[in-house]
Coordinates of C-alpha atoms in Angstrom, one line a residue:
M1 CA -235.2 23.4 -25.8
A2 CA -237.8 24.9 -28.1
K3 CA -240.6 26.7 -26.3
Y4 CA -243.3 26.9 -28.9
R5 CA -242.3 24.3 -31.5
H6 CA -245.4 22.2 -30.9
D7 CA -247.8 25.0 -30.3
L8 CA -247.0 28.2 -32.3
P9 CA -248.9 31.0 -30.7
Q10 CA -249.3 33.0 -34.0
Q11 CA -251.4 30.0 -35.2
R12 CA -254.0 30.7 -32.6
G13 CA -255.0 34.1 -34.0
G14 CA -254.2 37.8 -33.2
I15 CA -251.7 40.1 -34.8
F16 CA -248.0 39.3 -34.5
L17 CA -245.3 41.8 -35.5
T18 CA -241.9 41.1 -37.0
D19 CA -239.0 43.4 -37.7
G20 CA -238.3 45.4 -40.9
G21 CA -235.6 45.3 -43.6
M22 CA -232.7 44.3 -41.4
E23 CA -229.9 44.6 -43.9
T24 CA -231.0 47.8 -45.6
S25 CA -231.7 49.4 -42.3
L26 CA -228.3 48.5 -40.9
I27 CA -226.5 49.5 -44.0
F28 CA -228.2 52.8 -44.9
N29 CA -229.5 54.0 -41.6
D30 CA -226.7 52.9 -39.3
G31 CA -223.8 52.9 -41.7
V32 CA -222.8 49.3 -41.1
D33 CA -220.8 47.4 -43.6
L34 CA -222.5 44.1 -44.4
P35 CA -220.4 42.1 -46.9
Y36 CA -222.7 40.3 -49.4
F37 CA -225.7 41.7 -47.5
A38 CA -224.9 39.2 -44.6
S39 CA -226.0 40.4 -41.2
F40 CA -225.0 37.2 -39.4
V41 CA -221.3 38.4 -39.3
L42 CA -222.4 40.9 -36.6
L43 CA -222.8 38.0 -34.2
D44 CA -219.0 37.6 -34.2
T45 CA -218.2 40.8 -32.3
A46 CA -219.5 42.5 -29.2
E47 CA -220.0 45.7 -31.2
G48 CA -222.0 43.8 -33.8
R49 CA -224.2 42.1 -31.2
A50 CA -224.9 45.5 -29.6
L51 CA -226.1 46.8 -33.0
L52 CA -228.3 43.8 -33.5
T53 CA -229.7 44.2 -29.9
K54 CA -230.6 47.9 -30.6
Y55 CA -232.1 46.9 -33.9
Y56 CA -234.4 44.2 -32.6
E57 CA -235.4 46.1 -29.5
S58 CA -236.7 49.1 -31.5
Y59 CA -239.3 46.6 -32.9
L60 CA -239.9 44.7 -29.7
A61 CA -240.8 48.0 -28.0
I62 CA -243.6 48.6 -30.5
A63 CA -245.0 45.1 -29.9
R64 CA -244.8 45.6 -26.1
D65 CA -246.5 49.0 -26.2
N66 CA -249.4 47.5 -28.3
G67 CA -249.7 44.2 -26.4
L68 CA -248.8 42.1 -29.5
G69 CA -246.8 39.0 -30.0
F70 CA -243.6 39.0 -31.9
V71 CA -241.8 36.7 -34.3
L72 CA -238.0 37.0 -33.8
D73 CA -236.2 36.0 -37.0
T74 CA -232.5 35.2 -36.7
P75 CA -230.1 37.4 -38.7
T76 CA -229.1 34.4 -40.9
W77 CA -230.7 35.1 -44.3
R78 CA -227.2 34.6 -45.8
A79 CA -225.9 31.9 -43.5
N80 CA -225.9 29.0 -45.9
S81 CA -222.9 27.2 -47.5
D82 CA -222.7 29.2 -50.7
W83 CA -222.8 32.6 -49.2
G84 CA -220.8 31.5 -46.1
A85 CA -218.0 30.3 -48.4
K86 CA -217.8 33.8 -49.9
L87 CA -217.3 35.1 -46.4
G88 CA -214.8 32.5 -45.2
Y89 CA -217.2 30.4 -43.1
D90 CA -216.8 26.7 -43.5
A91 CA -219.4 24.1 -42.4
V92 CA -218.3 24.1 -38.7
A93 CA -218.4 27.9 -38.6
L94 CA -221.8 28.1 -40.2
K95 CA -223.3 25.6 -37.8
S96 CA -221.9 27.7 -34.9
I97 CA -223.2 31.0 -36.3
N98 CA -226.7 29.5 -36.9
T99 CA -226.7 28.0 -33.4
R100 CA -225.5 31.2 -31.8
A101 CA -228.1 33.2 -33.7
V102 CA -230.8 31.2 -31.9
A103 CA -229.1 31.6 -28.5
F104 CA -228.9 35.4 -29.1
L105 CA -232.6 35.6 -29.7
K106 CA -233.3 33.5 -26.7
G107 CA -231.5 36.1 -24.7
L108 CA -233.7 38.8 -26.1
R109 CA -236.8 36.7 -25.5
A110 CA -235.9 36.3 -21.8
K111 CA -235.7 40.0 -21.5
W112 CA -238.8 41.1 -23.4
E113 CA -241.4 38.3 -23.4
S114 CA -244.5 38.5 -21.3
A115 CA -247.9 36.8 -21.1
E116 CA -249.3 39.5 -23.4
M117 CA -246.3 39.3 -25.7
P118 CA -245.2 35.8 -26.7
C119 CA -242.0 35.9 -28.7
V120 CA -241.5 33.1 -31.2
I121 CA -237.9 32.3 -32.4
S122 CA -237.7 31.5 -36.1
G123 CA -234.5 30.5 -37.9
A124 CA -234.4 32.6 -41.0
I125 CA -233.4 30.9 -44.3
G126 CA -232.5 32.7 -47.5
P127 CA -232.4 31.4 -51.0
R128 CA -229.3 29.6 -52.1
G129 CA -228.7 32.2 -54.7
D130 CA -229.8 35.8 -55.2
G131 CA -233.2 36.7 -53.9
Y132 CA -233.9 38.7 -57.0
K133 CA -233.0 36.0 -59.5
A134 CA -234.3 32.6 -60.5
G135 CA -232.6 29.5 -59.0
N136 CA -232.0 26.2 -60.8
M137 CA -232.2 23.6 -58.1
D138 CA -234.7 20.8 -58.2
A139 CA -236.6 19.9 -55.0
D140 CA -234.3 17.1 -54.0
E141 CA -231.2 19.2 -54.3
A142 CA -232.9 22.0 -52.4
E143 CA -233.9 19.6 -49.6
A144 CA -230.3 18.3 -49.3
Y145 CA -228.8 21.8 -49.5
H146 CA -231.0 23.5 -46.9
S147 CA -231.1 20.6 -44.5
T148 CA -227.8 21.5 -42.8
Q149 CA -229.0 25.0 -41.8
I150 CA -232.4 23.7 -40.7
A151 CA -230.9 21.0 -38.6
A152 CA -228.7 23.5 -36.8
F153 CA -231.8 25.6 -36.0
A154 CA -233.7 22.5 -34.8
E155 CA -230.8 21.4 -32.6
A156 CA -230.4 24.9 -31.2
G157 CA -234.0 25.1 -30.0
A158 CA -235.6 27.4 -32.5
D159 CA -239.4 27.2 -32.5
M160 CA -239.7 27.2 -36.3
V161 CA -237.9 28.2 -39.5
T162 CA -239.0 30.7 -42.1
A163 CA -237.6 30.7 -45.7
F164 CA -237.6 34.3 -47.1
T165 CA -237.4 35.8 -50.5
L166 CA -237.9 32.6 -52.4
T167 CA -238.2 32.9 -56.2
G168 CA -238.7 29.3 -57.1
I169 CA -241.2 26.6 -56.3
N170 CA -238.7 23.8 -56.2
E171 CA -236.6 25.4 -53.6
A172 CA -239.7 26.0 -51.5
I173 CA -240.6 22.3 -51.8
G174 CA -237.1 21.2 -50.8
I175 CA -237.1 23.5 -47.7
A176 CA -240.5 22.4 -46.6
R177 CA -239.5 18.7 -46.9
A178 CA -236.2 19.4 -45.0
A179 CA -238.0 21.1 -42.2
R180 CA -240.5 18.2 -41.9
A181 CA -237.5 15.7 -41.8
N182 CA -236.0 17.7 -39.0
A183 CA -239.4 17.9 -37.1
I184 CA -239.5 21.7 -37.0
P185 CA -242.4 23.8 -38.3
C186 CA -241.7 25.8 -41.4
A187 CA -243.1 28.9 -43.1
I188 CA -242.5 29.7 -46.8
S189 CA -242.3 33.3 -48.0
F190 CA -242.2 34.0 -51.7
T191 CA -241.2 37.2 -53.4
V192 CA -242.9 38.4 -56.7
E193 CA -242.2 40.8 -59.5
T194 CA -244.2 43.9 -60.3
D195 CA -246.8 41.8 -62.0
G196 CA -247.5 39.8 -58.9
R197 CA -245.9 36.6 -60.3
L198 CA -242.8 34.7 -59.4
I199 CA -239.7 35.5 -61.5
K200 CA -240.4 32.6 -63.9
G201 CA -244.0 33.6 -64.4
E202 CA -245.9 31.3 -61.9
T203 CA -248.7 32.8 -60.0
L204 CA -248.8 32.9 -56.2
R205 CA -251.7 30.5 -56.4
Q206 CA -249.7 28.0 -58.5
A207 CA -246.7 28.3 -56.1
I208 CA -248.7 27.8 -52.9
E209 CA -250.8 25.0 -54.3
T210 CA -247.8 23.2 -55.8
V211 CA -245.8 23.3 -52.6
D212 CA -248.8 22.1 -50.6
R213 CA -249.4 19.3 -53.1
E214 CA -245.8 18.1 -53.3
T215 CA -245.2 18.3 -49.5
Q216 CA -248.6 17.2 -48.2
N217 CA -249.1 20.7 -46.6
A218 CA -245.8 20.5 -44.8
A219 CA -245.6 24.3 -44.4
V220 CA -247.5 25.7 -41.5
Y221 CA -248.3 28.8 -43.5
F222 CA -247.0 31.0 -46.3
M223 CA -246.0 34.7 -46.5
I224 CA -245.1 37.3 -49.1
N225 CA -242.0 39.5 -48.7
C226 CA -239.6 41.7 -50.6
A227 CA -242.2 43.3 -52.8
H228 CA -244.4 46.4 -52.5
P229 CA -248.1 45.8 -51.9
A230 CA -248.8 47.5 -55.2
H231 CA -247.0 44.6 -56.9
F232 CA -249.0 41.8 -55.4
E233 CA -252.4 43.2 -54.4
Q234 CA -253.9 42.3 -57.8
A235 CA -252.7 38.7 -57.5
L236 CA -254.7 38.0 -54.3
Q237 CA -258.2 36.6 -54.6
A238 CA -260.7 36.9 -51.7
G239 CA -262.6 33.7 -50.9
E240 CA -260.1 31.4 -52.6
P241 CA -259.0 28.4 -50.4
W242 CA -255.3 29.0 -51.2
M243 CA -255.5 32.5 -49.8
A244 CA -256.2 31.1 -46.3
R245 CA -252.7 29.7 -46.4
I246 CA -251.1 33.2 -46.5
H247 CA -250.6 34.4 -42.9
G248 CA -248.0 37.1 -43.2
V249 CA -246.7 40.0 -45.2
R250 CA -243.3 41.7 -45.0
A251 CA -243.4 44.2 -47.9
N252 CA -240.8 46.6 -49.3
A253 CA -241.0 50.3 -48.6
S254 CA -240.3 51.1 -52.2
A255 CA -242.6 50.5 -55.2
K256 CA -239.5 50.1 -57.4
S257 CA -238.9 46.8 -59.2
H258 CA -236.3 44.4 -58.0
A259 CA -234.0 45.4 -60.9
E260 CA -234.3 49.1 -59.9
L261 CA -233.6 48.3 -56.3
D262 CA -230.6 46.2 -57.2
E263 CA -229.0 49.1 -59.0
S264 CA -229.8 51.7 -56.5
E265 CA -227.1 53.2 -54.4
T266 CA -229.5 55.1 -52.1
L267 CA -232.3 53.9 -49.9
D268 CA -235.9 54.4 -51.0
A269 CA -237.8 54.4 -47.7
G270 CA -241.1 55.1 -49.3
D271 CA -244.0 56.5 -47.2
P272 CA -244.6 54.7 -43.9
F273 CA -248.1 56.1 -43.6
D274 CA -249.1 54.9 -47.1
L275 CA -247.6 51.5 -46.4
G276 CA -249.6 51.3 -43.2
Q277 CA -252.8 52.1 -45.1
R278 CA -252.0 49.4 -47.7
Y279 CA -251.6 46.8 -44.9
Q280 CA -254.9 48.0 -43.4
G281 CA -256.5 47.2 -46.7
L282 CA -254.9 43.8 -46.9
R283 CA -256.0 43.0 -43.4
R284 CA -259.6 43.9 -44.1
A285 CA -259.7 41.9 -47.3
F286 CA -257.7 38.9 -45.9
P287 CA -257.9 38.6 -42.1
A288 CA -255.7 35.5 -42.1
M289 CA -252.7 37.9 -42.8
R290 CA -251.8 38.6 -39.2
I291 CA -248.0 38.4 -39.1
L292 CA -246.9 41.9 -40.1
G293 CA -243.5 43.4 -40.7
G294 CA -241.3 44.9 -43.4
C295 CA -238.5 44.1 -45.8
C296 CA -236.2 46.2 -47.9
G297 CA -236.2 49.9 -47.0
T298 CA -238.4 49.6 -44.0
D299 CA -237.5 50.2 -40.4
H300 CA -239.2 50.6 -37.0
R301 CA -241.1 53.7 -38.3
H302 CA -242.8 51.6 -41.0
V303 CA -243.7 48.8 -38.6
A304 CA -245.1 51.4 -36.1
A305 CA -247.3 52.8 -39.0
I306 CA -248.4 49.4 -40.0
C307 CA -249.3 48.6 -36.4
E308 CA -251.2 51.9 -35.9
A309 CA -253.2 51.3 -39.2
C310 CA -254.1 47.7 -38.5
L311 CA -255.0 47.7 -34.8
P312 CA -258.5 48.7 -33.7
P313 CA -258.8 52.1 -32.1
R314 CA -258.2 52.0 -28.4
A315 CA -261.1 52.9 -26.1
L316 CA -260.4 56.2 -24.4
S317 CA -260.3 56.0 -20.6
A318 CA -262.8 58.0 -18.6

């Protein structure tokens, strides 16, 4: 049974943390082999589950120490049929892995959640193709394609689903429609290029307004991920109605372009302090951005720096 599906606590206000760049952290910091950048394969072994537990708990501890809520995203960014087939997972195996991912996070929630730290479980959805390249699906095809994974999350008792690193408006529309059809809340997170636009040239405003118009505001909120703040700060416009729909940011540590990151054989972890300061600026300009975490190149150090920069100073005890 889903705990928060009909009353998401992050929609009531306050800052919620998320994790960082799961795949880049596991590969470059922990030396884990993730074929096709797929972290869901770790759920299949006791050793893999232990690695995931250690990973998530490094972030949960930050939230607990600061009295913040947390959005737990499943390690299923690659757990769709195209990527699953590359890894030898058929439809039955993929349903099992998506279901077990939710169960795994329910176990973490049971251990860590408190009244001061609600933990929302979100089924993580990735693009059908490469998160750095444009897709070619229309909205109907995208709805049919992603419905299977969304249905598995809904059946398993996830509170919501979040689609990350989307490059195309049609895929976002299809996912939002599929989530509505499965009666589960959905967040849409776009990635942008260094000019602050989607890969085909659409602005964030065009993307958000089009998805809302074509789905009757089916998404509960939007996010930006897998881009450095320097890439999208100039695309944001204070006071515009569409900006109130962006509730979260999971930025890259590196200011390199997607093409540069794709070709890099080393991790660019950037500057955690600088990233925290940029988040502070975003929060001041756009208070609706309250779901904060990281993407490629970030780890618990970056999320801790973001947290420190964005929280009000604590009063000193007498």
